[in-house]
Amino acid sequence: MTDFPDDLVQLQRQVHAANADLKQFLDQHPDPPEPIDGWHDKPGEGYWRDRQRPTSAGWSSDDKTRVVELRARLRDLIPQLHTHPHWAALSGPELVAARMKLKRVDDPVGD
Protein backbone atom coordinates (compact mmCIF):
# COMPACT_ATOMS: atom_id res chain seq x y z
CA MET A 1 0.00 0.00 0.00
CA THR A 2 1.55 3.30 -1.05
CA ASP A 3 -1.15 5.87 -0.39
CA PHE A 4 -1.83 7.10 3.11
CA PRO A 5 -4.85 9.06 4.30
CA ASP A 6 -4.16 12.77 4.63
CA ASP A 7 -4.89 12.78 8.36
CA LEU A 8 -2.35 9.98 8.91
CA VAL A 9 0.31 11.87 6.96
CA GLN A 10 -0.43 14.99 9.01
CA LEU A 11 -0.11 13.00 12.23
CA GLN A 12 3.28 11.69 11.10
CA ARG A 13 4.41 15.23 10.30
CA GLN A 14 3.27 16.38 13.73
CA VAL A 15 5.25 13.56 15.36
CA HIS A 16 8.35 14.54 13.35
CA ALA A 17 7.89 18.19 14.36
CA ALA A 18 7.35 17.32 18.03
CA ASN A 19 10.47 15.13 18.03
CA ALA A 20 12.48 17.92 16.40
CA ASP A 21 11.22 20.45 18.95
CA LEU A 22 12.15 18.19 21.86
CA LYS A 23 15.59 17.44 20.40
CA GLN A 24 16.27 21.13 19.82
CA PHE A 25 15.22 21.97 23.38
CA LEU A 26 17.40 19.23 24.89
CA ASP A 27 20.36 20.20 22.71
CA GLN A 28 20.05 23.74 24.09
CA HIS A 29 19.90 22.42 27.67
CA PRO A 30 22.79 19.95 28.07
CA ASP A 31 22.99 20.40 31.85
CA PRO A 32 20.84 18.29 34.16
CA PRO A 33 17.46 19.76 35.11
CA GLU A 34 18.28 19.78 38.83
CA PRO A 35 21.21 21.70 40.34
CA ILE A 36 24.37 19.68 40.93
CA ASP A 37 27.66 20.46 42.60
CA GLY A 38 30.72 20.35 40.44
CA TRP A 39 33.65 18.08 41.16
CA HIS A 40 37.23 17.54 40.07
CA ASP A 41 39.12 14.25 40.49
CA LYS A 42 42.83 14.32 39.78
CA PRO A 43 45.12 11.44 38.82
CA GLY A 44 46.52 9.82 41.94
CA GLU A 45 43.24 10.29 43.82
CA GLY A 46 41.92 6.94 42.72
CA TYR A 47 41.59 7.81 39.03
CA TRP A 48 44.04 7.32 36.17
CA ARG A 49 43.04 10.56 34.43
CA ASP A 50 41.75 14.00 35.23
CA ARG A 51 37.93 14.04 35.51
CA GLN A 52 35.67 16.96 36.23
CA ARG A 53 32.14 18.26 36.00
CA PRO A 54 31.31 21.92 36.38
CA THR A 55 28.66 23.11 38.81
CA SER A 56 25.23 23.35 37.21
CA ALA A 57 22.45 25.61 38.40
CA GLY A 58 19.86 23.36 36.77
CA TRP A 59 16.96 24.48 34.63
CA SER A 60 14.52 27.26 35.30
CA SER A 61 10.95 26.34 36.23
CA ASP A 62 9.90 27.55 32.75
CA ASP A 63 12.38 25.14 31.14
CA LYS A 64 11.13 22.25 33.27
CA THR A 65 7.54 23.09 32.33
CA ARG A 66 8.48 23.32 28.65
CA VAL A 67 10.13 19.89 28.53
CA VAL A 68 7.08 18.35 30.22
CA GLU A 69 4.86 19.96 27.58
CA LEU A 70 7.08 18.75 24.71
CA ARG A 71 7.10 15.18 26.02
CA ALA A 72 3.34 15.25 26.68
CA ARG A 73 2.79 16.32 23.07
CA LEU A 74 4.65 13.24 21.86
CA ARG A 75 2.75 11.00 24.30
CA ASP A 76 -0.49 12.33 22.83
CA LEU A 77 0.49 12.04 19.17
CA ILE A 78 2.20 8.65 19.05
CA PRO A 79 -0.81 6.57 20.17
CA GLN A 80 -2.99 8.41 17.63
CA LEU A 81 -0.49 7.54 14.91
CA HIS A 82 -0.14 3.88 15.95
CA THR A 83 -3.85 3.23 16.39
CA HIS A 84 -5.05 4.98 13.24
CA PRO A 85 -7.75 2.91 11.47
CA HIS A 86 -5.60 2.74 8.31
CA TRP A 87 -3.37 0.12 9.94
CA ALA A 88 -6.24 -2.33 10.50
CA ALA A 89 -6.15 -3.39 6.84
CA LEU A 90 -2.48 -4.42 7.06
CA SER A 91 -0.59 -7.11 8.92
CA GLY A 92 2.81 -8.73 9.20
CA PRO A 93 5.63 -7.54 6.96
CA GLU A 94 3.21 -5.43 4.93
CA LEU A 95 2.29 -3.45 8.06
CA VAL A 96 5.93 -2.96 9.02
CA ALA A 97 6.85 -1.82 5.52
CA ALA A 98 3.95 0.64 5.41
CA ARG A 99 4.83 2.12 8.81
CA MET A 100 8.44 2.57 7.72
CA LYS A 101 7.32 4.16 4.47
CA LEU A 102 5.10 6.59 6.34
CA LYS A 103 8.06 7.69 8.46
CA ARG A 104 9.83 8.69 5.23
CA VAL A 105 6.78 10.19 3.48
CA ASP A 106 8.45 13.62 3.12
CA ASP A 107 11.92 12.37 2.18
CA PRO A 108 13.09 13.35 -1.30
CA VAL A 109 12.56 10.69 -3.94
CA GLY A 110 15.65 8.54 -4.48
CA ASP A 111 16.85 8.47 -0.86
C-alpha positions as semicolon CSV with decimal commas, in nm:
position;residue;x (nm);y (nm);z (nm)
1;M;0,000;0,000;0,000
2;T;0,155;0,330;-0,105
3;D;-0,115;0,587;-0,039
4;F;-0,183;0,710;0,311
5;P;-0,485;0,906;0,430
6;D;-0,416;1,277;0,463
7;D;-0,489;1,278;0,836
8;L;-0,235;0,998;0,891
9;V;0,031;1,187;0,696
10;Q;-0,043;1,499;0,901
11;L;-0,011;1,300;1,223
12;Q;0,328;1,169;1,110
13;R;0,441;1,523;1,030
14;Q;0,327;1,638;1,373
15;V;0,525;1,356;1,536
16;H;0,835;1,454;1,335
17;A;0,789;1,819;1,436
18;A;0,735;1,732;1,803
19;N;1,047;1,513;1,803
20;A;1,248;1,792;1,640
21;D;1,122;2,045;1,895
22;L;1,215;1,819;2,186
23;K;1,559;1,744;2,040
24;Q;1,627;2,113;1,982
25;F;1,522;2,197;2,338
26;L;1,740;1,923;2,489
27;D;2,036;2,020;2,271
28;Q;2,005;2,374;2,409
29;H;1,990;2,242;2,767
30;P;2,279;1,995;2,807
31;D;2,299;2,040;3,185
32;P;2,084;1,829;3,416
33;P;1,746;1,976;3,511
34;E;1,828;1,978;3,883
35;P;2,121;2,170;4,034
36;I;2,437;1,968;4,093
37;D;2,766;2,046;4,260
38;G;3,072;2,035;4,044
39;W;3,365;1,808;4,116
40;H;3,723;1,754;4,007
41;D;3,912;1,425;4,049
42;K;4,283;1,432;3,978
43;P;4,512;1,144;3,882
44;G;4,652;0,982;4,194
45;E;4,324;1,029;4,382
46;G;4,192;0,694;4,272
47;Y;4,159;0,781;3,903
48;W;4,404;0,732;3,617
49;R;4,304;1,056;3,443
50;D;4,175;1,400;3,523
51;R;3,793;1,404;3,551
52;Q;3,567;1,696;3,623
53;R;3,214;1,826;3,600
54;P;3,131;2,192;3,638
55;T;2,866;2,311;3,881
56;S;2,523;2,335;3,721
57;A;2,245;2,561;3,840
58;G;1,986;2,336;3,677
59;W;1,696;2,448;3,463
60;S;1,452;2,726;3,530
61;S;1,095;2,634;3,623
62;D;0,990;2,755;3,275
63;D;1,238;2,514;3,114
64;K;1,113;2,225;3,327
65;T;0,754;2,309;3,233
66;R;0,848;2,332;2,865
67;V;1,013;1,989;2,853
68;V;0,708;1,835;3,022
69;E;0,486;1,996;2,758
70;L;0,708;1,875;2,471
71;R;0,710;1,518;2,602
72;A;0,334;1,525;2,668
73;R;0,279;1,632;2,307
74;L;0,465;1,324;2,186
75;R;0,275;1,100;2,430
76;D;-0,049;1,233;2,283
77;L;0,049;1,204;1,917
78;I;0,220;0,865;1,905
79;P;-0,081;0,657;2,017
80;Q;-0,299;0,841;1,763
81;L;-0,049;0,754;1,491
82;H;-0,014;0,388;1,595
83;T;-0,385;0,323;1,639
84;H;-0,505;0,498;1,324
85;P;-0,775;0,291;1,147
86;H;-0,560;0,274;0,831
87;W;-0,337;0,012;0,994
88;A;-0,624;-0,233;1,050
89;A;-0,615;-0,339;0,684
90;L;-0,248;-0,442;0,706
91;S;-0,059;-0,711;0,892
92;G;0,281;-0,873;0,920
93;P;0,563;-0,754;0,696
94;E;0,321;-0,543;0,493
95;L;0,229;-0,345;0,806
96;V;0,593;-0,296;0,902
97;A;0,685;-0,182;0,552
98;A;0,395;0,064;0,541
99;R;0,483;0,212;0,881
100;M;0,844;0,257;0,772
101;K;0,732;0,416;0,447
102;L;0,510;0,659;0,634
103;K;0,806;0,769;0,846
104;R;0,983;0,869;0,523
105;V;0,678;1,019;0,348
106;D;0,845;1,362;0,312
107;D;1,192;1,237;0,218
108;P;1,309;1,335;-0,130
109;V;1,256;1,069;-0,394
110;G;1,565;0,854;-0,448
111;D;1,685;0,847;-0,086
